[in-house]
């Protein structure tokens, strides 16, 4: 090999070494990150030894849940199904909340900046307050029961879905919209014939996904008195009835799995 | 002829009665017999679906043949899955879609050609010995891509990516390079450039090259020996001069009657 | 084409259109009826009624007036709880990121050592996903005592389920060509994972981890409801003491925290993707 090529190879090797070398600022950044994480760990009582010793303790607690107390089934199937109803209505209410706000927050639909940003602002408020806090508010307003649970899911997930709807509308193909406008169609006609058909499958898929998430959330709404299986769950845990807890968790798992499978099936059929 | 290594007559590859069927119904290879000499630049020509890719993939055992034997330097490499990594290391492969890891740098992509020489544990830290780095850079220099060593692979054009892919194959220090339609995704000018690189490095390093093509034009220009395939069989074996229109017709448009007769 | 046959073609087309339309109407009507029946029954079961909403409005109003105005002086007390919330989320997510690396590799069809391991991992991850952080937190509070540590573990387990399943699916959808190219060099399974699979899934892994951090911060704000540290604890405590102006402050701080985290995480995510 010629001397020239050898020199060229060596210079690239040197450049590679230089790129892979640790510089002072790299070390500084890593040190700062580690210091930050140690500070965080300290704040939450996370220490290596205690964390490792917690593993067998936790395993023991889950061990106590086996075998599940099957006889308890007769008491939990009703609240379990109620959980599904709460999630279902939560999803419906979320759509009712999300569609109009989402449309108003999308630039293809509403041309006024003020309207758009206030719709987005409302969605952000709804979204940022967790369903449990909404549930506490609604329980205070309409009393204990599944109904405030559905309202709470409606508000929180309405905010989430509304923003997703708005983003979906923002990202539609603009060609058909322009083509419709060129034919002299009205704003409403453009929405109905050019925007909705494009975004509908996406809306449905968002709804399905957030219904799944909603079912999982609905299982804890009962902890604040907003219906569903959460009340039975928190009671069983407070009473240290671990085998009852085991049955409830198993039931939730079964429910969520079935819904997962169903919604995967529906989504695969949709496209 | 362009052959500095002179005509080396030792056999590099020998294939006997190779067949491959998928699910017992699709016969991709129906009995391939061929010998390839050391340092040969061989083009396998055939229409799409002829079984060219399957043949190359059988050679480095990405596909397990149904029947038949393959000898590499007189050593049988079929049947035994134990030495699989060593066999594959000896066969560099170049793909139609380049198949570089798009998010890695050009140099790291070439370095992956050295993986088979190193233990998995060492790779765990994305660390290569200095010797490998030197080899990788030299291979890049051979295809004139060393000036882009630290760029991400997905910032390169198609032709450049294919040159990097050739460098990756060279980094394996293989005895054979298998190129599966290496220029099918490139425009004619770049395609000729890539084929030229492929032929040059092969000759300079004495590597045997088996190159799949479906374009007669390039085949005539570059091949020293041509093997024509059709429907899983070899239907021609000769030089570019012997590749007459008649032969091309036989490779590309076989008589449907003849075919059905053969199926029986 | 003659005028007559043209007319026949048009009327045939119209008839066909009507037929298709009617069939679609019938289908839609059937599905609509089923949906309404299910929703009506569900509404009945959860005692959902517009009247209840209407009747609830005065109570709601009453409650809101008791919340307002938020007691802003209470904010200074909430500082440490806010920091704790963030710390819980960060460590919960970090543990989940670490745990999800092996679990996602075991739970992807193309990298799992055995199909049985694959199915077992998926069942385990589904269990982690199905169980809400709050449920884990309740159990852990019993197991390791009140405090943020239980919260960290709760977030870590649930987030591992979510993250690992997502990454496993990303691993399953990597570009096969890049993998095949590395196999053909003679690279070992582990080397192919390191040099072929990981570089391909890194961007979505990082992106989803950031998203998960955002979600974890949101969850960490309510873990205190069951005694697992953070702002939720102050929220429920002030409510139990009927100090509603302070409760309002808690809600306000939670809202601001979530908003800021959403904003920062969104920015970070756009940067990596
Ligand atoms: N994995 C596979 N499963 C089933 N059939 C295959 C598979 N790979 C290739 N084939 C079939 O084998 C035949 C030969 O394919 P291939 O070797 O790719 O041909 P070529 O590369 O010449 O276009 C084709 O009919 C193809 O459909
Ligand atoms: Mg092919």
CSV table of C-alpha atoms in Angstrom, one decimal, chain C residues 19-237:
chain,number,residue,atom,x,y,z
C,19,UNK,CA,-79.6,-0.5,-3.5
C,20,UNK,CA,-76.1,0.0,-2.0
C,21,UNK,CA,-77.4,3.0,0.0
C,22,UNK,CA,-80.4,1.2,1.4
C,23,UNK,CA,-78.2,-1.8,2.4
C,24,UNK,CA,-75.9,0.6,4.1
C,25,UNK,CA,-78.8,2.3,5.9
C,26,UNK,CA,-80.0,-1.0,7.2
C,27,UNK,CA,-76.6,-2.0,8.4
C,28,UNK,CA,-76.1,1.4,10.1
C,29,UNK,CA,-79.6,1.3,11.7
C,30,UNK,CA,-79.0,-2.2,13.1
C,31,UNK,CA,-75.6,-1.2,14.6
C,32,UNK,CA,-77.0,2.1,15.8
C,33,UNK,CA,-79.9,0.4,17.6
C,34,UNK,CA,-77.5,-2.1,19.3
C,35,UNK,CA,-75.3,0.8,20.4
C,36,UNK,CA,-78.2,2.8,21.8
C,37,UNK,CA,-79.5,-0.2,23.6
C,38,UNK,CA,-76.2,-1.0,25.2
C,39,UNK,CA,-75.6,2.7,26.1
C,40,UNK,CA,-79.1,3.0,27.5
C,41,UNK,CA,-78.7,-0.1,29.6
C,42,UNK,CA,-75.3,1.0,30.8
C,43,UNK,CA,-76.7,4.5,31.7
C,44,UNK,CA,-79.4,2.8,33.7
C,45,UNK,CA,-76.9,0.7,35.5
C,46,UNK,CA,-74.7,3.6,36.5
C,47,UNK,CA,-77.7,5.8,37.3
C,48,UNK,CA,-76.7,8.3,34.7
C,49,UNK,CA,-79.3,10.9,34.1
C,50,UNK,CA,-79.4,14.5,32.9
C,51,UNK,CA,-81.5,15.2,36.0
C,52,UNK,CA,-78.7,14.1,38.3
C,53,UNK,CA,-76.4,16.5,36.5
C,54,UNK,CA,-78.9,19.3,36.7
C,55,UNK,CA,-79.6,18.5,40.4
C,56,UNK,CA,-75.9,18.3,41.0
C,57,UNK,CA,-75.1,21.8,39.7
C,58,UNK,CA,-76.0,23.6,42.9
C,59,UNK,CA,-73.9,21.3,44.9
C,60,UNK,CA,-71.1,21.6,42.4
C,61,UNK,CA,-71.4,25.3,42.6
C,62,UNK,CA,-71.4,25.3,46.4
C,63,UNK,CA,-68.3,23.1,46.4
C,64,UNK,CA,-66.5,25.4,43.9
C,65,UNK,CA,-67.3,28.5,45.9
C,66,UNK,CA,-65.8,26.8,48.9
C,67,UNK,CA,-62.7,26.1,46.9
C,68,UNK,CA,-62.3,29.7,45.8
C,69,UNK,CA,-60.2,31.6,46.2
C,70,UNK,CA,-57.1,29.3,46.5
C,71,UNK,CA,-55.0,30.0,49.5
C,72,UNK,CA,-51.8,31.1,47.7
C,73,UNK,CA,-49.8,31.3,50.9
C,74,UNK,CA,-50.1,27.5,51.1
C,75,UNK,CA,-48.0,27.2,47.9
C,76,UNK,CA,-44.8,27.6,49.9
C,77,UNK,CA,-45.7,24.6,52.0
C,78,UNK,CA,-46.3,22.6,48.8
C,79,UNK,CA,-42.8,23.1,47.4
C,80,UNK,CA,-41.3,20.0,48.9
C,81,UNK,CA,-44.4,17.9,47.9
C,82,UNK,CA,-44.0,19.1,44.4
C,83,UNK,CA,-40.3,18.2,44.3
C,84,UNK,CA,-41.2,14.8,45.8
C,85,UNK,CA,-43.7,14.2,43.1
C,86,UNK,CA,-41.2,14.9,40.4
C,87,UNK,CA,-38.6,12.7,42.1
C,88,UNK,CA,-41.0,9.8,42.3
C,89,UNK,CA,-41.8,10.1,38.6
C,90,UNK,CA,-38.2,10.4,37.6
C,91,UNK,CA,-37.1,7.3,39.5
C,92,UNK,CA,-40.2,5.3,38.7
C,93,UNK,CA,-39.6,6.0,35.0
C,94,UNK,CA,-35.9,5.4,35.2
C,95,UNK,CA,-36.4,2.0,36.9
C,96,UNK,CA,-39.0,1.2,34.2
C,97,UNK,CA,-36.6,2.1,31.4
C,98,UNK,CA,-33.9,-0.2,32.9
C,99,UNK,CA,-36.3,-3.1,33.5
C,100,UNK,CA,-37.9,-2.7,30.1
C,101,UNK,CA,-34.7,-3.4,28.2
C,102,UNK,CA,-34.6,-7.1,29.1
C,103,UNK,CA,-38.3,-7.5,29.1
C,104,UNK,CA,-38.8,-6.0,25.7
C,105,UNK,CA,-36.1,-8.3,24.2
C,106,UNK,CA,-37.7,-11.3,25.8
C,107,UNK,CA,-41.1,-10.2,24.7
C,108,UNK,CA,-40.4,-9.7,21.0
C,109,UNK,CA,-40.9,-12.6,18.7
C,110,UNK,CA,-37.7,-12.0,16.8
C,111,UNK,CA,-35.4,-11.6,19.8
C,112,UNK,CA,-36.9,-14.0,22.3
C,113,UNK,CA,-34.8,-17.0,23.1
C,114,UNK,CA,-37.9,-19.2,23.1
C,115,UNK,CA,-41.5,-18.9,22.1
C,116,UNK,CA,-42.6,-20.0,25.6
C,117,UNK,CA,-40.5,-17.2,27.1
C,118,UNK,CA,-42.2,-14.8,24.7
C,119,UNK,CA,-45.7,-15.7,25.8
C,120,UNK,CA,-44.8,-15.7,29.5
C,121,UNK,CA,-43.2,-12.3,29.1
C,122,UNK,CA,-46.2,-10.9,27.3
C,123,UNK,CA,-48.7,-12.2,29.9
C,124,UNK,CA,-46.5,-10.7,32.7
C,125,UNK,CA,-46.3,-7.4,30.9
C,126,UNK,CA,-50.1,-7.4,30.3
C,127,UNK,CA,-50.6,-7.9,34.0
C,128,UNK,CA,-48.4,-4.9,34.8
C,129,UNK,CA,-50.3,-2.9,32.2
C,130,UNK,CA,-53.7,-3.9,33.4
C,131,UNK,CA,-53.1,-3.0,37.1
C,132,UNK,CA,-53.2,0.7,37.7
C,133,UNK,CA,-50.4,2.5,39.5
C,134,UNK,CA,-52.7,3.3,42.3
C,135,UNK,CA,-53.5,-0.3,42.9
C,136,UNK,CA,-49.8,-1.2,43.0
C,137,UNK,CA,-49.3,1.8,45.3
C,138,UNK,CA,-52.0,0.6,47.7
C,139,UNK,CA,-50.4,-2.9,47.9
C,140,UNK,CA,-46.9,-1.5,48.3
C,141,UNK,CA,-48.0,0.9,51.0
C,142,UNK,CA,-49.0,-2.2,52.9
C,143,UNK,CA,-45.8,-4.0,52.1
C,144,UNK,CA,-43.1,-1.3,52.5
C,145,UNK,CA,-45.0,1.3,54.5
C,146,UNK,CA,-46.3,4.8,53.7
C,147,UNK,CA,-44.1,7.2,51.8
C,148,UNK,CA,-42.7,8.0,48.3
C,149,UNK,CA,-40.8,4.7,48.1
C,150,UNK,CA,-44.0,2.8,47.6
C,151,UNK,CA,-44.9,5.3,44.9
C,152,UNK,CA,-41.7,4.8,43.0
C,153,UNK,CA,-42.2,1.1,42.9
C,154,UNK,CA,-45.8,1.4,41.8
C,155,UNK,CA,-44.9,3.8,39.0
C,156,UNK,CA,-41.9,1.6,38.0
C,157,UNK,CA,-44.0,-1.6,37.7
C,158,UNK,CA,-46.8,-0.1,35.7
C,159,UNK,CA,-44.5,1.9,33.4
C,160,UNK,CA,-42.4,-1.2,32.8
C,161,UNK,CA,-45.5,-3.0,31.5
C,162,UNK,CA,-46.3,-0.1,29.2
C,163,UNK,CA,-42.8,0.7,28.0
C,164,UNK,CA,-41.6,-2.9,27.5
C,165,UNK,CA,-44.7,-3.9,25.4
C,166,UNK,CA,-44.3,-0.8,23.3
C,167,UNK,CA,-40.6,-1.4,22.7
C,168,UNK,CA,-41.2,-5.1,22.0
C,169,UNK,CA,-43.6,-4.2,19.2
C,170,UNK,CA,-41.1,-1.8,17.8
C,171,UNK,CA,-38.4,-4.5,17.9
C,172,UNK,CA,-40.8,-6.8,16.0
C,173,UNK,CA,-41.2,-4.2,13.3
C,174,UNK,CA,-37.5,-3.4,12.6
C,175,UNK,CA,-36.3,-3.5,9.0
C,176,UNK,CA,-35.5,-7.1,8.2
C,177,UNK,CA,-32.9,-6.3,5.5
C,178,UNK,CA,-30.6,-4.6,8.0
C,179,UNK,CA,-30.8,-7.6,10.2
C,180,UNK,CA,-30.2,-10.0,7.4
C,181,UNK,CA,-27.1,-8.0,6.3
C,182,UNK,CA,-25.6,-8.4,9.7
C,183,UNK,CA,-26.5,-12.1,9.9
C,184,UNK,CA,-24.7,-12.6,6.6
C,185,UNK,CA,-21.5,-11.2,8.0
C,186,UNK,CA,-21.5,-14.0,10.5
C,187,UNK,CA,-22.5,-11.9,13.5
C,188,UNK,CA,-23.8,-13.7,16.5
C,189,UNK,CA,-27.4,-13.3,17.7
C,190,UNK,CA,-26.3,-10.9,20.4
C,191,UNK,CA,-24.2,-8.8,18.0
C,192,UNK,CA,-27.1,-8.6,15.6
C,193,UNK,CA,-29.3,-7.3,18.5
C,194,UNK,CA,-26.6,-4.8,19.5
C,195,UNK,CA,-25.7,-3.5,16.0
C,196,UNK,CA,-28.9,-4.1,14.0
C,197,UNK,CA,-31.9,-4.0,16.3
C,198,UNK,CA,-31.0,-1.5,19.0
C,199,UNK,CA,-30.0,1.4,16.7
C,200,UNK,CA,-33.3,0.9,14.9
C,201,UNK,CA,-35.5,1.1,18.0
C,202,UNK,CA,-33.5,3.7,20.0
C,203,UNK,CA,-35.4,6.8,18.7
C,204,UNK,CA,-38.8,5.4,19.5
C,205,UNK,CA,-37.6,4.0,22.8
C,206,UNK,CA,-36.3,7.4,23.9
C,207,UNK,CA,-39.4,9.2,22.6
C,208,UNK,CA,-41.7,6.9,24.4
C,209,UNK,CA,-39.7,7.0,27.6
C,210,UNK,CA,-40.0,10.8,27.6
C,211,UNK,CA,-43.8,10.4,27.1
C,212,UNK,CA,-43.9,7.9,29.9
C,213,UNK,CA,-42.1,10.4,32.2
C,214,UNK,CA,-44.8,12.9,31.4
C,215,UNK,CA,-47.5,10.3,32.2
C,216,UNK,CA,-45.7,9.3,35.4
C,217,UNK,CA,-45.6,12.9,36.7
C,218,UNK,CA,-49.3,13.0,36.1
C,219,UNK,CA,-49.8,9.7,38.0
C,220,UNK,CA,-47.4,10.7,40.8
C,221,UNK,CA,-49.6,13.7,41.6
C,222,UNK,CA,-52.4,11.4,42.7
C,223,UNK,CA,-50.4,8.6,44.4
C,224,UNK,CA,-50.6,10.5,47.7
C,225,UNK,CA,-54.3,9.7,47.8
C,226,UNK,CA,-53.3,6.3,49.0
C,227,UNK,CA,-50.4,7.5,51.0
C,228,UNK,CA,-47.6,6.9,48.5
C,229,UNK,CA,-46.1,10.4,48.6
C,230,UNK,CA,-46.3,13.5,46.5
C,231,UNK,CA,-48.9,16.3,46.1
C,232,UNK,CA,-51.9,14.0,46.3
C,233,UNK,CA,-51.2,13.5,50.0
C,234,UNK,CA,-51.6,17.2,50.7
C,235,UNK,CA,-54.7,17.3,48.5
C,236,UNK,CA,-56.5,14.5,50.4
C,237,UNK,CA,-55.2,15.8,53.8
